[in-house]
PDB file of C-alpha atoms in Angstrom:
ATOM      1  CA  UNK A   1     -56.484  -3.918 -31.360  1.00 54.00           C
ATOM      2  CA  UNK A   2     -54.790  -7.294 -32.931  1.00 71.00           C
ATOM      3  CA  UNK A   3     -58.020  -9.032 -32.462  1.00 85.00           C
ATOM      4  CA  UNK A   4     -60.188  -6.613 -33.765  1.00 87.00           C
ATOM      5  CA  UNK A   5     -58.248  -6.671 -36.878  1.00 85.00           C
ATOM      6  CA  UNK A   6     -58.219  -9.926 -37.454  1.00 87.00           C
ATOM      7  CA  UNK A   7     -62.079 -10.391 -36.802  1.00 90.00           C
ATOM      8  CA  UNK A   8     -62.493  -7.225 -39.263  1.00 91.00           C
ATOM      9  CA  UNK A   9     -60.139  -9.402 -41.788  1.00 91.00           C
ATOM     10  CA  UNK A  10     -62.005 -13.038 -41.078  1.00 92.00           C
ATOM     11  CA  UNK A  11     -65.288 -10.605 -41.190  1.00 95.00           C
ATOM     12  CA  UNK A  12     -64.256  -9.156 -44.552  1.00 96.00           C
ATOM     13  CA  UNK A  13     -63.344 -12.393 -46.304  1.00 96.00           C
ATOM     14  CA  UNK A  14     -66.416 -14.369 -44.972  1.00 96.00           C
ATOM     15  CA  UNK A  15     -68.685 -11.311 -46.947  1.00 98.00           C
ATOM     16  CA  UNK A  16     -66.706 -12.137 -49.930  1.00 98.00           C
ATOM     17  CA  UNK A  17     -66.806 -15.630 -49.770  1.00 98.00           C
ATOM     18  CA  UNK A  18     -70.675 -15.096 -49.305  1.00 98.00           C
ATOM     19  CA  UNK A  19     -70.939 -12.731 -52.177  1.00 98.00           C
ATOM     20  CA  UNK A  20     -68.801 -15.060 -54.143  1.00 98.00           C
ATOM     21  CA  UNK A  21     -71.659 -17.787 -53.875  1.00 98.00           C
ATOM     22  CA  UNK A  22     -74.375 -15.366 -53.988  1.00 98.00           C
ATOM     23  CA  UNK A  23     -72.679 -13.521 -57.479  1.00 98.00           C
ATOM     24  CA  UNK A  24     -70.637 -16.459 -59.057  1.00 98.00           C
ATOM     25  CA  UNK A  25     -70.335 -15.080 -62.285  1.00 98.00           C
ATOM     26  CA  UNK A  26     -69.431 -11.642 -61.451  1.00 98.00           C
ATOM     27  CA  UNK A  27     -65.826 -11.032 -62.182  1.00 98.00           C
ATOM     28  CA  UNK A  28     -65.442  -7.986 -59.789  1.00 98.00           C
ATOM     29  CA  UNK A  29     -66.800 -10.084 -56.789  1.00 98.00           C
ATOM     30  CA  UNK A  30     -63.634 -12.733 -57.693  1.00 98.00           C
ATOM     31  CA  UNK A  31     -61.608 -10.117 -58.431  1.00 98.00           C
ATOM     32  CA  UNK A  32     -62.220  -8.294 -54.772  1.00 98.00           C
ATOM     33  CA  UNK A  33     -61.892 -11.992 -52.781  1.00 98.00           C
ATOM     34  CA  UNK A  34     -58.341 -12.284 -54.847  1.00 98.00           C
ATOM     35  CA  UNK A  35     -57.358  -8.888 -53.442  1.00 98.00           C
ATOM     36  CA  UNK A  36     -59.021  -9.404 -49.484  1.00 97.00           C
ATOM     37  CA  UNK A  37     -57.370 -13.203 -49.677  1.00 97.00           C
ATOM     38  CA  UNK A  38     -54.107 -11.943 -51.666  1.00 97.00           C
ATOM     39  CA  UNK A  39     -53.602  -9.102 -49.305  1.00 95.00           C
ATOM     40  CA  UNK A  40     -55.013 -10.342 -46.197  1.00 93.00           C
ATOM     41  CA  UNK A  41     -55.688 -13.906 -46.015  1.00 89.00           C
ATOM     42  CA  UNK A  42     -52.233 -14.853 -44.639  1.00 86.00           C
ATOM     43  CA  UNK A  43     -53.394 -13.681 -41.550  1.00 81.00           C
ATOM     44  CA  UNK A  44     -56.040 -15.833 -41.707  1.00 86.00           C
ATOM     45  CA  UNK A  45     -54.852 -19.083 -43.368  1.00 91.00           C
ATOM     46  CA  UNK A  46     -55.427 -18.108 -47.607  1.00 95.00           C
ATOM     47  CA  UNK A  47     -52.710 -19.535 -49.116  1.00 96.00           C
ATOM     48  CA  UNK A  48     -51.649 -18.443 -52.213  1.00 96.00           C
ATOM     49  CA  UNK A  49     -53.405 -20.977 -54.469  1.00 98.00           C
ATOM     50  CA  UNK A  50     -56.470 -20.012 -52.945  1.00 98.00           C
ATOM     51  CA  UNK A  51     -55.654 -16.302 -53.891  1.00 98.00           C
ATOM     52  CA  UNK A  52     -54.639 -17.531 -57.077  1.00 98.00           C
ATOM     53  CA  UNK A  53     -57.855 -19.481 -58.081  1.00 98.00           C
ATOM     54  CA  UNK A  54     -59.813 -16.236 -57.091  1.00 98.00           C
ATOM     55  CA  UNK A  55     -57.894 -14.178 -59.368  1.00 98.00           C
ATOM     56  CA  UNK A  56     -58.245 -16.950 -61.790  1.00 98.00           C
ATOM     57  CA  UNK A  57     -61.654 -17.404 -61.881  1.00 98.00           C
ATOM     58  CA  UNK A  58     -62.184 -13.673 -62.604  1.00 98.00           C
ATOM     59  CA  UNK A  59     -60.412 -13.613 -65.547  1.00 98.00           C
ATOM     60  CA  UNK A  60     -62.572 -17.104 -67.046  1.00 98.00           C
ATOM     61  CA  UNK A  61     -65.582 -15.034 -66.036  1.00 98.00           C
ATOM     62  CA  UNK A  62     -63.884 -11.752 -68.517  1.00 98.00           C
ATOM     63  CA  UNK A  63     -60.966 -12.255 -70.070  1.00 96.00           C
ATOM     64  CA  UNK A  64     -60.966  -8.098 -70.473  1.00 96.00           C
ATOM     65  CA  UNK A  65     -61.055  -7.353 -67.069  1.00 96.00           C
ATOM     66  CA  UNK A  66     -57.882  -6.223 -66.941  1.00 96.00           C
ATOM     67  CA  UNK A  67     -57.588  -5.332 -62.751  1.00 96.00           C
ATOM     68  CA  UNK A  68     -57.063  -9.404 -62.035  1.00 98.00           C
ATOM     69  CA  UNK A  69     -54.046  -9.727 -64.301  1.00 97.00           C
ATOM     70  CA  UNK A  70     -51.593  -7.783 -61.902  1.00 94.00           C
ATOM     71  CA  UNK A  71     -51.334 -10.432 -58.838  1.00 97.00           C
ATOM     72  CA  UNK A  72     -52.590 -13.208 -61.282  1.00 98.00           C
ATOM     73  CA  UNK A  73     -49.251 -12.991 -63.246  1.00 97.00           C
ATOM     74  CA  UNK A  74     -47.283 -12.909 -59.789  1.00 96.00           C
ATOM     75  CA  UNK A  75     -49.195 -15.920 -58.859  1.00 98.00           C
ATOM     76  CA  UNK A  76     -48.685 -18.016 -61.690  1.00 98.00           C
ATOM     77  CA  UNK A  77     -44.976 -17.666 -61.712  1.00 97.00           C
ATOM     78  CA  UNK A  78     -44.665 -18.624 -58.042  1.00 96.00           C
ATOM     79  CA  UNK A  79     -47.240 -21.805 -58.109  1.00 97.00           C
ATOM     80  CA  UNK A  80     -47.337 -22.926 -61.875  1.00 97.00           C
ATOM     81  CA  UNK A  81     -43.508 -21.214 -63.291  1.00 96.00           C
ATOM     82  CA  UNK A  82     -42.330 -19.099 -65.933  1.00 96.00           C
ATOM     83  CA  UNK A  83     -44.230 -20.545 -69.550  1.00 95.00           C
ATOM     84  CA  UNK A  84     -47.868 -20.264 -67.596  1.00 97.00           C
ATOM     85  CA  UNK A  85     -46.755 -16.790 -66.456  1.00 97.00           C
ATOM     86  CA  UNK A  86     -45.526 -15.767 -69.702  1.00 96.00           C
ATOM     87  CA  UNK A  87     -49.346 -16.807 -71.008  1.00 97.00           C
ATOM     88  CA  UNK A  88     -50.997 -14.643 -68.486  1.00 97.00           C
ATOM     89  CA  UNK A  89     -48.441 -11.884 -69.497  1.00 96.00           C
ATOM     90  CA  UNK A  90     -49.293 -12.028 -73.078  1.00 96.00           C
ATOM     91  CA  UNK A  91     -53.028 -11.933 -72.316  1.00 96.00           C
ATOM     92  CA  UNK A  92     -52.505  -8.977 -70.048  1.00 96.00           C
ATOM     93  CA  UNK A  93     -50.267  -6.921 -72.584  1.00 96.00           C
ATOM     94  CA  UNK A  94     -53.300  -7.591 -75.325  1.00 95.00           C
ATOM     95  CA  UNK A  95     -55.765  -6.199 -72.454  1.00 94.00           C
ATOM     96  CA  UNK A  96     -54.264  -3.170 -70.851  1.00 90.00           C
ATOM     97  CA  UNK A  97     -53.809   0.270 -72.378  1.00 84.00           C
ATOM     98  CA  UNK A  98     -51.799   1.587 -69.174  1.00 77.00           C
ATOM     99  CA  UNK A  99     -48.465   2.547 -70.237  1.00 89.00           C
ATOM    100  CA  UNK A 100     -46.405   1.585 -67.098  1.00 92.00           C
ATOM    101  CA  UNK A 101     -48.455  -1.592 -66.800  1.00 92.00           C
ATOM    102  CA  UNK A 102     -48.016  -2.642 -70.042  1.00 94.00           C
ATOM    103  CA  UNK A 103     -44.095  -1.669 -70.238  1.00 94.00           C
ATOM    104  CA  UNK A 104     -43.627  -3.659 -67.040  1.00 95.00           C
ATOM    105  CA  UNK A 105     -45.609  -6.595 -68.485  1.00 95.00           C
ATOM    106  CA  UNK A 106     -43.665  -6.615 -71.205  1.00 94.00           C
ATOM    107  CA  UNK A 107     -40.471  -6.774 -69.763  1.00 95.00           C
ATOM    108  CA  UNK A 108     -41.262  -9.294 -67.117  1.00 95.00           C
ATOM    109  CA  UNK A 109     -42.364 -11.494 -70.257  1.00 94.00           C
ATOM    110  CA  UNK A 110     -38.821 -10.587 -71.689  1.00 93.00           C
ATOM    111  CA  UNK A 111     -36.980 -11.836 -68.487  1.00 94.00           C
ATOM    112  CA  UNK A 112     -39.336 -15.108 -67.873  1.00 93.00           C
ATOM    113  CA  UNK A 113     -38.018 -16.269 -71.743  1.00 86.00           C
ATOM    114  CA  UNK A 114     -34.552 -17.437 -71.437  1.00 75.00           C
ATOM    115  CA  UNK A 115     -34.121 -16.353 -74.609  1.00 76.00           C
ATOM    116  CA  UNK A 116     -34.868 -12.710 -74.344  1.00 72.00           C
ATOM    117  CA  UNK A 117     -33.601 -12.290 -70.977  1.00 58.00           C
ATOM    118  CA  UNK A 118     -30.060 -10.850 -72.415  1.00 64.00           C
ATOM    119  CA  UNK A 119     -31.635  -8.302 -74.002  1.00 66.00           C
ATOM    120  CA  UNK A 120     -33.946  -7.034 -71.458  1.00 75.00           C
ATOM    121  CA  UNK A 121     -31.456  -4.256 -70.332  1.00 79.00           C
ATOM    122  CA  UNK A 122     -32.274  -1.526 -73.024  1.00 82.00           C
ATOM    123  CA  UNK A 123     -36.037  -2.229 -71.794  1.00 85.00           C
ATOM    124  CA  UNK A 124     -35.660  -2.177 -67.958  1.00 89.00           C
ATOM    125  CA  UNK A 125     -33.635   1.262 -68.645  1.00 88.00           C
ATOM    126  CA  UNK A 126     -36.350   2.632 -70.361  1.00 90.00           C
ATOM    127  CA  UNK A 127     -38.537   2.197 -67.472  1.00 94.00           C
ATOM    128  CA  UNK A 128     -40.265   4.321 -65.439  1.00 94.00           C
ATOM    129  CA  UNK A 129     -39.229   4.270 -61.425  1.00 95.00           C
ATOM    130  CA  UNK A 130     -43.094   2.770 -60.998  1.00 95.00           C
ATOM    131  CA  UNK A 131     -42.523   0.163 -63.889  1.00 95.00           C
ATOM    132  CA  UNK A 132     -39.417  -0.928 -62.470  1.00 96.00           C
ATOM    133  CA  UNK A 133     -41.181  -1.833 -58.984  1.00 97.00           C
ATOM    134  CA  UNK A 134     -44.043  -3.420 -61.040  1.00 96.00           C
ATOM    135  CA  UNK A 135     -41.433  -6.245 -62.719  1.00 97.00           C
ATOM    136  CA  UNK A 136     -39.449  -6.571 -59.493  1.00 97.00           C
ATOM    137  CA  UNK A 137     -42.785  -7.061 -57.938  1.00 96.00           C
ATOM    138  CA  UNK A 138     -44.022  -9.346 -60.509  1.00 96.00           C
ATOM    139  CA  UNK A 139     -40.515 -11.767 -59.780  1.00 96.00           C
ATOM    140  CA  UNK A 140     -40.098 -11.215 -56.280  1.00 95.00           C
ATOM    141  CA  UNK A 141     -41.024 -14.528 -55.333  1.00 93.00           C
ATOM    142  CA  UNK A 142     -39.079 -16.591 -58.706  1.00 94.00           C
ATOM    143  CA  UNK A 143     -35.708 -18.694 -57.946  1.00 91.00           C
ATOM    144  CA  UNK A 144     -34.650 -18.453 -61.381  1.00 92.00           C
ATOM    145  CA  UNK A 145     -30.308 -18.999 -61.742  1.00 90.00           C
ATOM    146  CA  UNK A 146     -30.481 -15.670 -63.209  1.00 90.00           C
ATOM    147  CA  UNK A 147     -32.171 -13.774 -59.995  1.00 93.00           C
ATOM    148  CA  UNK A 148     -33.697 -11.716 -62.698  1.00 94.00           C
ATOM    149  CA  UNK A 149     -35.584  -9.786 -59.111  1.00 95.00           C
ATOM    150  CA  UNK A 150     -31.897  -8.727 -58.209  1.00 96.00           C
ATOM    151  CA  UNK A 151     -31.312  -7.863 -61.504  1.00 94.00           C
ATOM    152  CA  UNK A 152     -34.433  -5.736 -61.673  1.00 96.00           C
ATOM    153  CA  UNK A 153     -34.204  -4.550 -57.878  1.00 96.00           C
ATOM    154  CA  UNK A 154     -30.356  -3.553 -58.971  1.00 95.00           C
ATOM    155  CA  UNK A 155     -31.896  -1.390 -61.528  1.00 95.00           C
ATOM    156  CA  UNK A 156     -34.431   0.068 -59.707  1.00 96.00           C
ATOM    157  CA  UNK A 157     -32.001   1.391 -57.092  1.00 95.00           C
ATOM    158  CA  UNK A 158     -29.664   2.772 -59.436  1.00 94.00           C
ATOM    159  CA  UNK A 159     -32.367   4.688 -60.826  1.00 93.00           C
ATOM    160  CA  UNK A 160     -33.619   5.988 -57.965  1.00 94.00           C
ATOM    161  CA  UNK A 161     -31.874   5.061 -54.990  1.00 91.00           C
ATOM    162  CA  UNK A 162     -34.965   5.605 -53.097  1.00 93.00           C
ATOM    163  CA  UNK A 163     -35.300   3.699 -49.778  1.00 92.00           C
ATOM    164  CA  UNK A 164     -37.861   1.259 -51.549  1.00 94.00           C
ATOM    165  CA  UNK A 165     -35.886   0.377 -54.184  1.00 95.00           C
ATOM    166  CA  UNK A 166     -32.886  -0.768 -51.590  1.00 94.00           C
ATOM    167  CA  UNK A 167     -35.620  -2.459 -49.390  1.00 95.00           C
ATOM    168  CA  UNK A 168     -36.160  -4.481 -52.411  1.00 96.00           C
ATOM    169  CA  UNK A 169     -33.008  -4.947 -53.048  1.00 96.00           C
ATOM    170  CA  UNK A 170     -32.001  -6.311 -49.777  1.00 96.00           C
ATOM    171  CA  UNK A 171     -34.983  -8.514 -49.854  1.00 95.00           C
ATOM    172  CA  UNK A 172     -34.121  -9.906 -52.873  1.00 96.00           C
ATOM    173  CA  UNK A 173     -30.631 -10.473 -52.230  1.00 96.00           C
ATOM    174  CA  UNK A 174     -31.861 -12.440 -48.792  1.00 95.00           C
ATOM    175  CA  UNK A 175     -34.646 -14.429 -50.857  1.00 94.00           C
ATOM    176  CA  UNK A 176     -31.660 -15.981 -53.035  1.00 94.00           C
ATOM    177  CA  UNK A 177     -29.356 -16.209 -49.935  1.00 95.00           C
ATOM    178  CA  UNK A 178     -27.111 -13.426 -50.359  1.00 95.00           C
ATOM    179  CA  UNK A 179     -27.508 -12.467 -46.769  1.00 95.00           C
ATOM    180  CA  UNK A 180     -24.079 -10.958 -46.126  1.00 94.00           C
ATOM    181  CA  UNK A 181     -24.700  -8.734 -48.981  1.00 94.00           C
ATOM    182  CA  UNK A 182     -28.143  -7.909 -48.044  1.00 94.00           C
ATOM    183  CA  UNK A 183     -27.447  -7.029 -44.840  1.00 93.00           C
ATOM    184  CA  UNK A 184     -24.311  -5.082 -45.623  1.00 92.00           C
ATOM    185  CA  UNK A 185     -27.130  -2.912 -47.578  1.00 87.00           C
ATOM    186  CA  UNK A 186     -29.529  -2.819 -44.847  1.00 86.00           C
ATOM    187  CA  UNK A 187     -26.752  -1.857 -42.022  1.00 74.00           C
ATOM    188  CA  UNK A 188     -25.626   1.248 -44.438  1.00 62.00           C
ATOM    189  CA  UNK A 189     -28.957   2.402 -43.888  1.00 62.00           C
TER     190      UNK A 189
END
């Protein structure tokens, strides 16, 4: 069964590497490799650049397609830091008419500005449970000295105290090497 998945994966990414040659300027054929290389490729070697420039490349082709902009913001604040990701955030809040999207967007431009990230309190309260995931998700992966993830993760539990929400918590404790603390929330579980 694990090779058969991974042939269906290597299968599934050769297509869209094909299609990506065959279609170049088709946003939605860039914007499908980001998500098989984003979601899958790590199986298969894709490292995140590589899901990056897909994502990329989509927006350059259409700047509206808004679908790109979710892992695309991720992306840049792991490989390229917190001003480039604040960019892509402001492009994607000028884009998107989804509420939750937006709102998320919004705050995790708030916490990537040093600045602003005092204030972004009032605004992760007034989030929904689904736009709280969607700004932990978009810092997951950022070692900033203010853990803004925890911060958001701490939120996002208190709201809910769903089983995600401490997952994510945990995790982000054990990303920034608070492992005594993230296990202590794993082993209450």
């Amino acid at each position: 069964a694990d090779t058969a998945a991974r042939y269906l994966v290597r299968r599934l990414l050769a297509t869209l590497e094909l299609a990506s040659r065959e279609y170049p300027s088709d946003p939605v054929v860039w914007y499908e490799l980001g998500e098989a290389r984003y979601h899958e490729g790590a199986y298969s070697g894709v490292t995140d650049q590589e899901s990056w420039d897909a994502f990329n490349r989509a927006v350059v082709l259409d700047s509206a397609f808004v679908p790109p902009y979710r892992h695309l913001l991720e992306l840049t604040l792991l490989l390229r830091g917190p001003g480039e990701a604040q960019s892509v955030a402001e492009r994607y809040i000028a884009r998107t008419d989804s509420g939750v999207y937006r709102d998320a967007a919004r705050v995790t431009h708030a916490l990537l500005d040093p600045a602003q990230t005092g204030g972004a309190g009032a605004a992760l309260a007034a989030l929904t449970p689904e736009g709280l995931f969607q700004v932990w998700y978009d810092l997951k992966w950022w070692t900033d000295s203010a853990e803004a993830s925890t911060r958001v993760a701490r939120a996002w539990t208190e709201a809910t105290g769903s089983n995600a929400a401490t997952l994510a918590l945990a995790l982000a404790l054990a990303y920034r090497g608070h492992l005594r603390a993230a296990y202590a929330m794993m082993d209450a579980r």
